Amino acid sequence: MKLFKRISCYFDRISYEIRIIRRKHTLIFMGIFLLLGIFSWILGGKTDRVMLLYSFPRSAIGIGFMFILWGFSFMFCGCIFAGIAFSCERYRRHISQKICLYIILMQLFTLIAYPLFFGAIAPFIAFLSLIISIFFCIMAILSSIKFFTLWTVFLSVHILWLFYNAYICLAFILIN
């Protein structure tokens, strides 16, 4: 009986957080984060040099599909940022500001990974950038775990994406 009550409370917290989302802010920040991602792609240059010089690991997803997944990842981070920044009560404001700082730092190191990998052809530095991004994502998860249920789940999903990209960078380093 206690287990069902805990599960019910968990889903009640998630539904409460979904109800208090400010949709306009969320859509705006999803667009901003996507535009920042596209700007980092433009800054990083084309993928032709890397694809001609080096071989990709077998576990890597195709470049075209990766761009789509990265775009969703940037929009996902924008949704998380707006949800934490604008959907909290007054007494949680200082906690949400700390989590938003971690998300901004995580996103900054994620954004510079593409130009480092494809533009500068420095996969090891891109790998380090993704590791630092994973560290800030873990810090955001640890800061939000007590106060935000939905956004903690979303950050946990996002850290899996970061781990996959760090793994691909590491595999690229070891193969070449």
JSON list of C-alpha atoms in Angstrom, two decimals:
[
{"chain": "A", "resi": 1, "resn": "MET", "atom": "CA", "xyz": [0.00, 0.00, 0.00]},
{"chain": "A", "resi": 2, "resn": "LYS", "atom": "CA", "xyz": [2.85, 2.38, 0.82]},
{"chain": "A", "resi": 3, "resn": "LEU", "atom": "CA", "xyz": [4.45, 1.71, -2.55]},
{"chain": "A", "resi": 4, "resn": "PHE", "atom": "CA", "xyz": [1.29, 2.70, -4.42]},
{"chain": "A", "resi": 5, "resn": "LYS", "atom": "CA", "xyz": [1.02, 5.87, -2.37]},
{"chain": "A", "resi": 6, "resn": "ARG", "atom": "CA", "xyz": [4.64, 6.81, -3.15]},
{"chain": "A", "resi": 7, "resn": "ILE", "atom": "CA", "xyz": [4.13, 6.15, -6.85]},
{"chain": "A", "resi": 8, "resn": "SER", "atom": "CA", "xyz": [0.93, 8.19, -6.79]},
{"chain": "A", "resi": 9, "resn": "CYS", "atom": "CA", "xyz": [2.72, 11.09, -5.08]},
{"chain": "A", "resi": 10, "resn": "TYR", "atom": "CA", "xyz": [5.52, 10.89, -7.65]},
{"chain": "A", "resi": 11, "resn": "PHE", "atom": "CA", "xyz": [3.09, 11.18, -10.55]},
{"chain": "A", "resi": 12, "resn": "ASP", "atom": "CA", "xyz": [1.18, 13.94, -8.74]},
{"chain": "A", "resi": 13, "resn": "ARG", "atom": "CA", "xyz": [4.40, 15.98, -8.51]},
{"chain": "A", "resi": 14, "resn": "ILE", "atom": "CA", "xyz": [5.08, 15.42, -12.21]},
{"chain": "A", "resi": 15, "resn": "SER", "atom": "CA", "xyz": [1.54, 16.45, -13.18]},
{"chain": "A", "resi": 16, "resn": "TYR", "atom": "CA", "xyz": [1.82, 19.54, -10.97]},
{"chain": "A", "resi": 17, "resn": "GLU", "atom": "CA", "xyz": [5.05, 20.56, -12.68]},
{"chain": "A", "resi": 18, "resn": "ILE", "atom": "CA", "xyz": [3.46, 20.03, -16.09]},
{"chain": "A", "resi": 19, "resn": "ARG", "atom": "CA", "xyz": [0.51, 22.23, -15.12]},
{"chain": "A", "resi": 20, "resn": "ILE", "atom": "CA", "xyz": [2.69, 25.16, -14.02]},
{"chain": "A", "resi": 21, "resn": "ILE", "atom": "CA", "xyz": [4.85, 25.22, -17.16]},
{"chain": "A", "resi": 22, "resn": "ARG", "atom": "CA", "xyz": [4.75, 28.56, -18.90]},
{"chain": "A", "resi": 23, "resn": "ARG", "atom": "CA", "xyz": [4.41, 27.44, -22.48]},
{"chain": "A", "resi": 24, "resn": "LYS", "atom": "CA", "xyz": [5.33, 30.73, -24.14]},
{"chain": "A", "resi": 25, "resn": "HIS", "atom": "CA", "xyz": [8.62, 30.97, -22.21]},
{"chain": "A", "resi": 26, "resn": "THR", "atom": "CA", "xyz": [9.35, 27.33, -22.94]},
{"chain": "A", "resi": 27, "resn": "LEU", "atom": "CA", "xyz": [8.85, 27.73, -26.69]},
{"chain": "A", "resi": 28, "resn": "ILE", "atom": "CA", "xyz": [10.97, 30.88, -26.76]},
{"chain": "A", "resi": 29, "resn": "PHE", "atom": "CA", "xyz": [13.86, 29.22, -24.95]},
{"chain": "A", "resi": 30, "resn": "MET", "atom": "CA", "xyz": [13.60, 26.09, -27.06]},
{"chain": "A", "resi": 31, "resn": "GLY", "atom": "CA", "xyz": [14.02, 28.31, -30.12]},
{"chain": "A", "resi": 32, "resn": "ILE", "atom": "CA", "xyz": [16.91, 30.25, -28.56]},
{"chain": "A", "resi": 33, "resn": "PHE", "atom": "CA", "xyz": [18.80, 27.09, -27.63]},
{"chain": "A", "resi": 34, "resn": "LEU", "atom": "CA", "xyz": [18.19, 25.63, -31.11]},
{"chain": "A", "resi": 35, "resn": "LEU", "atom": "CA", "xyz": [19.49, 28.81, -32.75]},
{"chain": "A", "resi": 36, "resn": "LEU", "atom": "CA", "xyz": [22.59, 28.70, -30.56]},
{"chain": "A", "resi": 37, "resn": "GLY", "atom": "CA", "xyz": [23.12, 25.10, -31.64]},
{"chain": "A", "resi": 38, "resn": "ILE", "atom": "CA", "xyz": [22.75, 25.98, -35.31]},
{"chain": "A", "resi": 39, "resn": "PHE", "atom": "CA", "xyz": [25.18, 28.86, -34.82]},
{"chain": "A", "resi": 40, "resn": "SER", "atom": "CA", "xyz": [27.72, 26.44, -33.32]},
{"chain": "A", "resi": 41, "resn": "TRP", "atom": "CA", "xyz": [27.25, 24.16, -36.35]},
{"chain": "A", "resi": 42, "resn": "ILE", "atom": "CA", "xyz": [27.89, 27.08, -38.69]},
{"chain": "A", "resi": 43, "resn": "LEU", "atom": "CA", "xyz": [30.91, 28.11, -36.64]},
{"chain": "A", "resi": 44, "resn": "GLY", "atom": "CA", "xyz": [32.23, 24.54, -36.65]},
{"chain": "A", "resi": 45, "resn": "GLY", "atom": "CA", "xyz": [32.21, 24.24, -40.41]},
{"chain": "A", "resi": 46, "resn": "LYS", "atom": "CA", "xyz": [31.48, 21.32, -42.67]},
{"chain": "A", "resi": 47, "resn": "THR", "atom": "CA", "xyz": [31.94, 17.68, -41.77]},
{"chain": "A", "resi": 48, "resn": "ASP", "atom": "CA", "xyz": [33.69, 16.82, -45.06]},
{"chain": "A", "resi": 49, "resn": "ARG", "atom": "CA", "xyz": [37.26, 17.20, -43.80]},
{"chain": "A", "resi": 50, "resn": "VAL", "atom": "CA", "xyz": [36.79, 14.88, -40.86]},
{"chain": "A", "resi": 51, "resn": "MET", "atom": "CA", "xyz": [34.86, 12.29, -42.87]},
{"chain": "A", "resi": 52, "resn": "LEU", "atom": "CA", "xyz": [37.54, 12.20, -45.57]},
{"chain": "A", "resi": 53, "resn": "LEU", "atom": "CA", "xyz": [40.51, 12.07, -43.21]},
{"chain": "A", "resi": 54, "resn": "TYR", "atom": "CA", "xyz": [39.27, 9.70, -40.53]},
{"chain": "A", "resi": 55, "resn": "SER", "atom": "CA", "xyz": [37.00, 6.70, -40.22]},
{"chain": "A", "resi": 56, "resn": "PHE", "atom": "CA", "xyz": [34.00, 6.80, -37.92]},
{"chain": "A", "resi": 57, "resn": "PRO", "atom": "CA", "xyz": [33.34, 4.08, -35.34]},
{"chain": "A", "resi": 58, "resn": "ARG", "atom": "CA", "xyz": [30.72, 1.46, -36.19]},
{"chain": "A", "resi": 59, "resn": "SER", "atom": "CA", "xyz": [28.47, 2.54, -33.32]},
{"chain": "A", "resi": 60, "resn": "ALA", "atom": "CA", "xyz": [28.21, 6.11, -34.62]},
{"chain": "A", "resi": 61, "resn": "ILE", "atom": "CA", "xyz": [24.90, 7.32, -36.00]},
{"chain": "A", "resi": 62, "resn": "GLY", "atom": "CA", "xyz": [24.91, 8.90, -39.47]},
{"chain": "A", "resi": 63, "resn": "ILE", "atom": "CA", "xyz": [25.79, 12.59, -39.69]},
{"chain": "A", "resi": 64, "resn": "GLY", "atom": "CA", "xyz": [22.40, 13.71, -41.04]},
{"chain": "A", "resi": 65, "resn": "PHE", "atom": "CA", "xyz": [20.47, 11.90, -38.33]},
{"chain": "A", "resi": 66, "resn": "MET", "atom": "CA", "xyz": [22.93, 13.19, -35.70]},
{"chain": "A", "resi": 67, "resn": "PHE", "atom": "CA", "xyz": [22.13, 16.78, -36.69]},
{"chain": "A", "resi": 68, "resn": "ILE", "atom": "CA", "xyz": [18.44, 16.08, -36.12]},
{"chain": "A", "resi": 69, "resn": "LEU", "atom": "CA", "xyz": [19.13, 14.47, -32.73]},
{"chain": "A", "resi": 70, "resn": "TRP", "atom": "CA", "xyz": [21.43, 17.33, -31.72]},
{"chain": "A", "resi": 71, "resn": "GLY", "atom": "CA", "xyz": [18.70, 19.80, -32.69]},
{"chain": "A", "resi": 72, "resn": "PHE", "atom": "CA", "xyz": [16.19, 17.96, -30.50]},
{"chain": "A", "resi": 73, "resn": "SER", "atom": "CA", "xyz": [18.79, 17.90, -27.74]},
{"chain": "A", "resi": 74, "resn": "PHE", "atom": "CA", "xyz": [19.23, 21.67, -27.88]},
{"chain": "A", "resi": 75, "resn": "MET", "atom": "CA", "xyz": [15.47, 22.22, -27.84]},
{"chain": "A", "resi": 76, "resn": "PHE", "atom": "CA", "xyz": [15.17, 19.74, -24.96]},
{"chain": "A", "resi": 77, "resn": "CYS", "atom": "CA", "xyz": [17.73, 21.73, -22.94]},
{"chain": "A", "resi": 78, "resn": "GLY", "atom": "CA", "xyz": [15.83, 24.93, -23.71]},
{"chain": "A", "resi": 79, "resn": "CYS", "atom": "CA", "xyz": [12.66, 23.30, -22.40]},
{"chain": "A", "resi": 80, "resn": "ILE", "atom": "CA", "xyz": [14.43, 22.18, -19.23]},
{"chain": "A", "resi": 81, "resn": "PHE", "atom": "CA", "xyz": [15.98, 25.63, -18.69]},
{"chain": "A", "resi": 82, "resn": "ALA", "atom": "CA", "xyz": [12.68, 27.47, -19.15]},
{"chain": "A", "resi": 83, "resn": "GLY", "atom": "CA", "xyz": [10.83, 24.96, -17.01]},
{"chain": "A", "resi": 84, "resn": "ILE", "atom": "CA", "xyz": [13.21, 25.38, -14.12]},
{"chain": "A", "resi": 85, "resn": "ALA", "atom": "CA", "xyz": [13.68, 29.14, -14.49]},
{"chain": "A", "resi": 86, "resn": "PHE", "atom": "CA", "xyz": [10.06, 30.21, -14.94]},
{"chain": "A", "resi": 87, "resn": "SER", "atom": "CA", "xyz": [7.92, 27.51, -13.35]},
{"chain": "A", "resi": 88, "resn": "CYS", "atom": "CA", "xyz": [8.86, 27.67, -9.73]},
{"chain": "A", "resi": 89, "resn": "GLU", "atom": "CA", "xyz": [7.54, 29.29, -6.60]},
{"chain": "A", "resi": 90, "resn": "ARG", "atom": "CA", "xyz": [9.19, 32.22, -4.93]},
{"chain": "A", "resi": 91, "resn": "TYR", "atom": "CA", "xyz": [10.85, 30.18, -2.18]},
{"chain": "A", "resi": 92, "resn": "ARG", "atom": "CA", "xyz": [12.58, 27.97, -4.76]},
{"chain": "A", "resi": 93, "resn": "ARG", "atom": "CA", "xyz": [13.99, 30.86, -6.79]},
{"chain": "A", "resi": 94, "resn": "HIS", "atom": "CA", "xyz": [17.55, 30.68, -5.41]},
{"chain": "A", "resi": 95, "resn": "ILE", "atom": "CA", "xyz": [17.66, 26.93, -6.01]},
{"chain": "A", "resi": 96, "resn": "SER", "atom": "CA", "xyz": [16.40, 27.30, -9.55]},
{"chain": "A", "resi": 97, "resn": "GLN", "atom": "CA", "xyz": [18.99, 29.99, -10.28]},
{"chain": "A", "resi": 98, "resn": "LYS", "atom": "CA", "xyz": [21.79, 27.63, -9.26]},
{"chain": "A", "resi": 99, "resn": "ILE", "atom": "CA", "xyz": [20.36, 24.84, -11.42]},
{"chain": "A", "resi": 100, "resn": "CYS", "atom": "CA", "xyz": [19.97, 27.23, -14.36]},
{"chain": "A", "resi": 101, "resn": "LEU", "atom": "CA", "xyz": [23.62, 28.25, -13.99]},
{"chain": "A", "resi": 102, "resn": "TYR", "atom": "CA", "xyz": [24.64, 24.59, -14.18]},
{"chain": "A", "resi": 103, "resn": "ILE", "atom": "CA", "xyz": [22.46, 24.12, -17.25]},
{"chain": "A", "resi": 104, "resn": "ILE", "atom": "CA", "xyz": [23.96, 27.17, -18.96]},
{"chain": "A", "resi": 105, "resn": "LEU", "atom": "CA", "xyz": [27.50, 25.93, -18.26]},
{"chain": "A", "resi": 106, "resn": "MET", "atom": "CA", "xyz": [26.54, 22.45, -19.44]},
{"chain": "A", "resi": 107, "resn": "GLN", "atom": "CA", "xyz": [25.09, 23.87, -22.63]},
{"chain": "A", "resi": 108, "resn": "LEU", "atom": "CA", "xyz": [28.13, 26.09, -23.22]},
{"chain": "A", "resi": 109, "resn": "PHE", "atom": "CA", "xyz": [30.51, 23.13, -23.11]},
{"chain": "A", "resi": 110, "resn": "THR", "atom": "CA", "xyz": [28.11, 21.11, -25.25]},
{"chain": "A", "resi": 111, "resn": "LEU", "atom": "CA", "xyz": [27.97, 23.89, -27.83]},
{"chain": "A", "resi": 112, "resn": "ILE", "atom": "CA", "xyz": [31.74, 24.11, -28.19]},
{"chain": "A", "resi": 113, "resn": "ALA", "atom": "CA", "xyz": [32.09, 20.35, -28.71]},
{"chain": "A", "resi": 114, "resn": "TYR", "atom": "CA", "xyz": [30.95, 20.49, -32.35]},
{"chain": "A", "resi": 115, "resn": "PRO", "atom": "CA", "xyz": [33.37, 23.24, -33.46]},
{"chain": "A", "resi": 116, "resn": "LEU", "atom": "CA", "xyz": [36.18, 21.47, -31.63]},
{"chain": "A", "resi": 117, "resn": "PHE", "atom": "CA", "xyz": [35.40, 18.12, -33.23]},
{"chain": "A", "resi": 118, "resn": "PHE", "atom": "CA", "xyz": [34.68, 19.17, -36.81]},
{"chain": "A", "resi": 119, "resn": "GLY", "atom": "CA", "xyz": [36.18, 22.65, -37.09]},
{"chain": "A", "resi": 120, "resn": "ALA", "atom": "CA", "xyz": [39.45, 22.27, -35.21]},
{"chain": "A", "resi": 121, "resn": "ILE", "atom": "CA", "xyz": [39.67, 18.48, -35.73]},
{"chain": "A", "resi": 122, "resn": "ALA", "atom": "CA", "xyz": [40.48, 18.06, -32.05]},
{"chain": "A", "resi": 123, "resn": "PRO", "atom": "CA", "xyz": [38.41, 15.08, -30.89]},
{"chain": "A", "resi": 124, "resn": "PHE", "atom": "CA", "xyz": [40.23, 14.74, -27.57]},
{"chain": "A", "resi": 125, "resn": "ILE", "atom": "CA", "xyz": [39.44, 18.31, -26.58]},
{"chain": "A", "resi": 126, "resn": "ALA", "atom": "CA", "xyz": [35.84, 17.78, -27.74]},
{"chain": "A", "resi": 127, "resn": "PHE", "atom": "CA", "xyz": [35.76, 14.67, -25.53]},
{"chain": "A", "resi": 128, "resn": "LEU", "atom": "CA", "xyz": [36.99, 16.72, -22.57]},
{"chain": "A", "resi": 129, "resn": "SER", "atom": "CA", "xyz": [34.37, 19.35, -23.32]},
{"chain": "A", "resi": 130, "resn": "LEU", "atom": "CA", "xyz": [31.65, 16.69, -23.25]},
{"chain": "A", "resi": 131, "resn": "ILE", "atom": "CA", "xyz": [33.02, 15.28, -19.97]},
{"chain": "A", "resi": 132, "resn": "ILE", "atom": "CA", "xyz": [32.84, 18.76, -18.42]},
{"chain": "A", "resi": 133, "resn": "SER", "atom": "CA", "xyz": [29.31, 19.07, -19.77]},
{"chain": "A", "resi": 134, "resn": "ILE", "atom": "CA", "xyz": [28.42, 15.73, -18.16]},
{"chain": "A", "resi": 135, "resn": "PHE", "atom": "CA", "xyz": [29.85, 17.00, -14.86]},
{"chain": "A", "resi": 136, "resn": "PHE", "atom": "CA", "xyz": [27.64, 20.10, -14.95]},
{"chain": "A", "resi": 137, "resn": "CYS", "atom": "CA", "xyz": [24.64, 17.96, -15.88]},
{"chain": "A", "resi": 138, "resn": "ILE", "atom": "CA", "xyz": [25.31, 15.75, -12.85]},
{"chain": "A", "resi": 139, "resn": "MET", "atom": "CA", "xyz": [25.55, 18.86, -10.68]},
{"chain": "A", "resi": 140, "resn": "ALA", "atom": "CA", "xyz": [22.21, 20.08, -12.07]},
{"chain": "A", "resi": 141, "resn": "ILE", "atom": "CA", "xyz": [20.62, 16.69, -11.39]},
{"chain": "A", "resi": 142, "resn": "LEU", "atom": "CA", "xyz": [21.94, 16.62, -7.83]},
{"chain": "A", "resi": 143, "resn": "SER", "atom": "CA", "xyz": [20.68, 20.16, -7.23]},
{"chain": "A", "resi": 144, "resn": "SER", "atom": "CA", "xyz": [17.23, 19.51, -8.67]},
{"chain": "A", "resi": 145, "resn": "ILE", "atom": "CA", "xyz": [16.51, 16.03, -7.36]},
{"chain": "A", "resi": 146, "resn": "LYS", "atom": "CA", "xyz": [14.79, 17.22, -4.17]},
{"chain": "A", "resi": 147, "resn": "PHE", "atom": "CA", "xyz": [12.74, 20.01, -5.69]},
{"chain": "A", "resi": 148, "resn": "PHE", "atom": "CA", "xyz": [11.89, 19.20, -9.32]},
{"chain": "A", "resi": 149, "resn": "THR", "atom": "CA", "xyz": [10.75, 15.73, -10.30]},
{"chain": "A", "resi": 150, "resn": "LEU", "atom": "CA", "xyz": [9.98, 16.24, -13.99]},
{"chain": "A", "resi": 151, "resn": "TRP", "atom": "CA", "xyz": [13.08, 18.27, -14.76]},
{"chain": "A", "resi": 152, "resn": "THR", "atom": "CA", "xyz": [15.29, 15.77, -12.95]},
{"chain": "A", "resi": 153, "resn": "VAL", "atom": "CA", "xyz": [13.92, 13.02, -15.16]},
{"chain": "A", "resi": 154, "resn": "PHE", "atom": "CA", "xyz": [14.54, 15.17, -18.25]},
{"chain": "A", "resi": 155, "resn": "LEU", "atom": "CA", "xyz": [18.10, 15.94, -17.14]},
{"chain": "A", "resi": 156, "resn": "SER", "atom": "CA", "xyz": [18.68, 12.23, -16.57]},
{"chain": "A", "resi": 157, "resn": "VAL", "atom": "CA", "xyz": [17.58, 11.52, -20.14]},
{"chain": "A", "resi": 158, "resn": "HIS", "atom": "CA", "xyz": [19.83, 14.30, -21.41]},
{"chain": "A", "resi": 159, "resn": "ILE", "atom": "CA", "xyz": [22.86, 12.93, -19.57]},
{"chain": "A", "resi": 160, "resn": "LEU", "atom": "CA", "xyz": [22.43, 9.66, -21.46]},
{"chain": "A", "resi": 161, "resn": "TRP", "atom": "CA", "xyz": [22.72, 11.62, -24.71]},
{"chain": "A", "resi": 162, "resn": "LEU", "atom": "CA", "xyz": [25.87, 13.33, -23.45]},
{"chain": "A", "resi": 163, "resn": "PHE", "atom": "CA", "xyz": [27.36, 9.98, -22.42]},
{"chain": "A", "resi": 164, "resn": "TYR", "atom": "CA", "xyz": [26.68, 8.59, -25.90]},
{"chain": "A", "resi": 165, "resn": "ASN", "atom": "CA", "xyz": [28.40, 11.54, -27.57]},
{"chain": "A", "resi": 166, "resn": "ALA", "atom": "CA", "xyz": [31.37, 11.33, -25.22]},
{"chain": "A", "resi": 167, "resn": "TYR", "atom": "CA", "xyz": [31.60, 7.61, -25.99]},
{"chain": "A", "resi": 168, "resn": "ILE", "atom": "CA", "xyz": [31.59, 8.32, -29.74]},
{"chain": "A", "resi": 169, "resn": "CYS", "atom": "CA", "xyz": [34.35, 10.92, -29.30]},
{"chain": "A", "resi": 170, "resn": "LEU", "atom": "CA", "xyz": [36.40, 8.45, -27.26]},
{"chain": "A", "resi": 171, "resn": "ALA", "atom": "CA", "xyz": [35.85, 5.69, -29.84]},
{"chain": "A", "resi": 172, "resn": "PHE", "atom": "CA", "xyz": [36.87, 8.11, -32.58]},
{"chain": "A", "resi": 173, "resn": "ILE", "atom": "CA", "xyz": [40.07, 8.91, -30.70]},
{"chain": "A", "resi": 174, "resn": "LEU", "atom": "CA", "xyz": [40.91, 5.24, -30.17]},
{"chain": "A", "resi": 175, "resn": "ILE", "atom": "CA", "xyz": [40.19, 4.20, -33.77]},
{"chain": "A", "resi": 176, "resn": "ASN", "atom": "CA", "xyz": [42.20, 6.98, -35.35]}
]
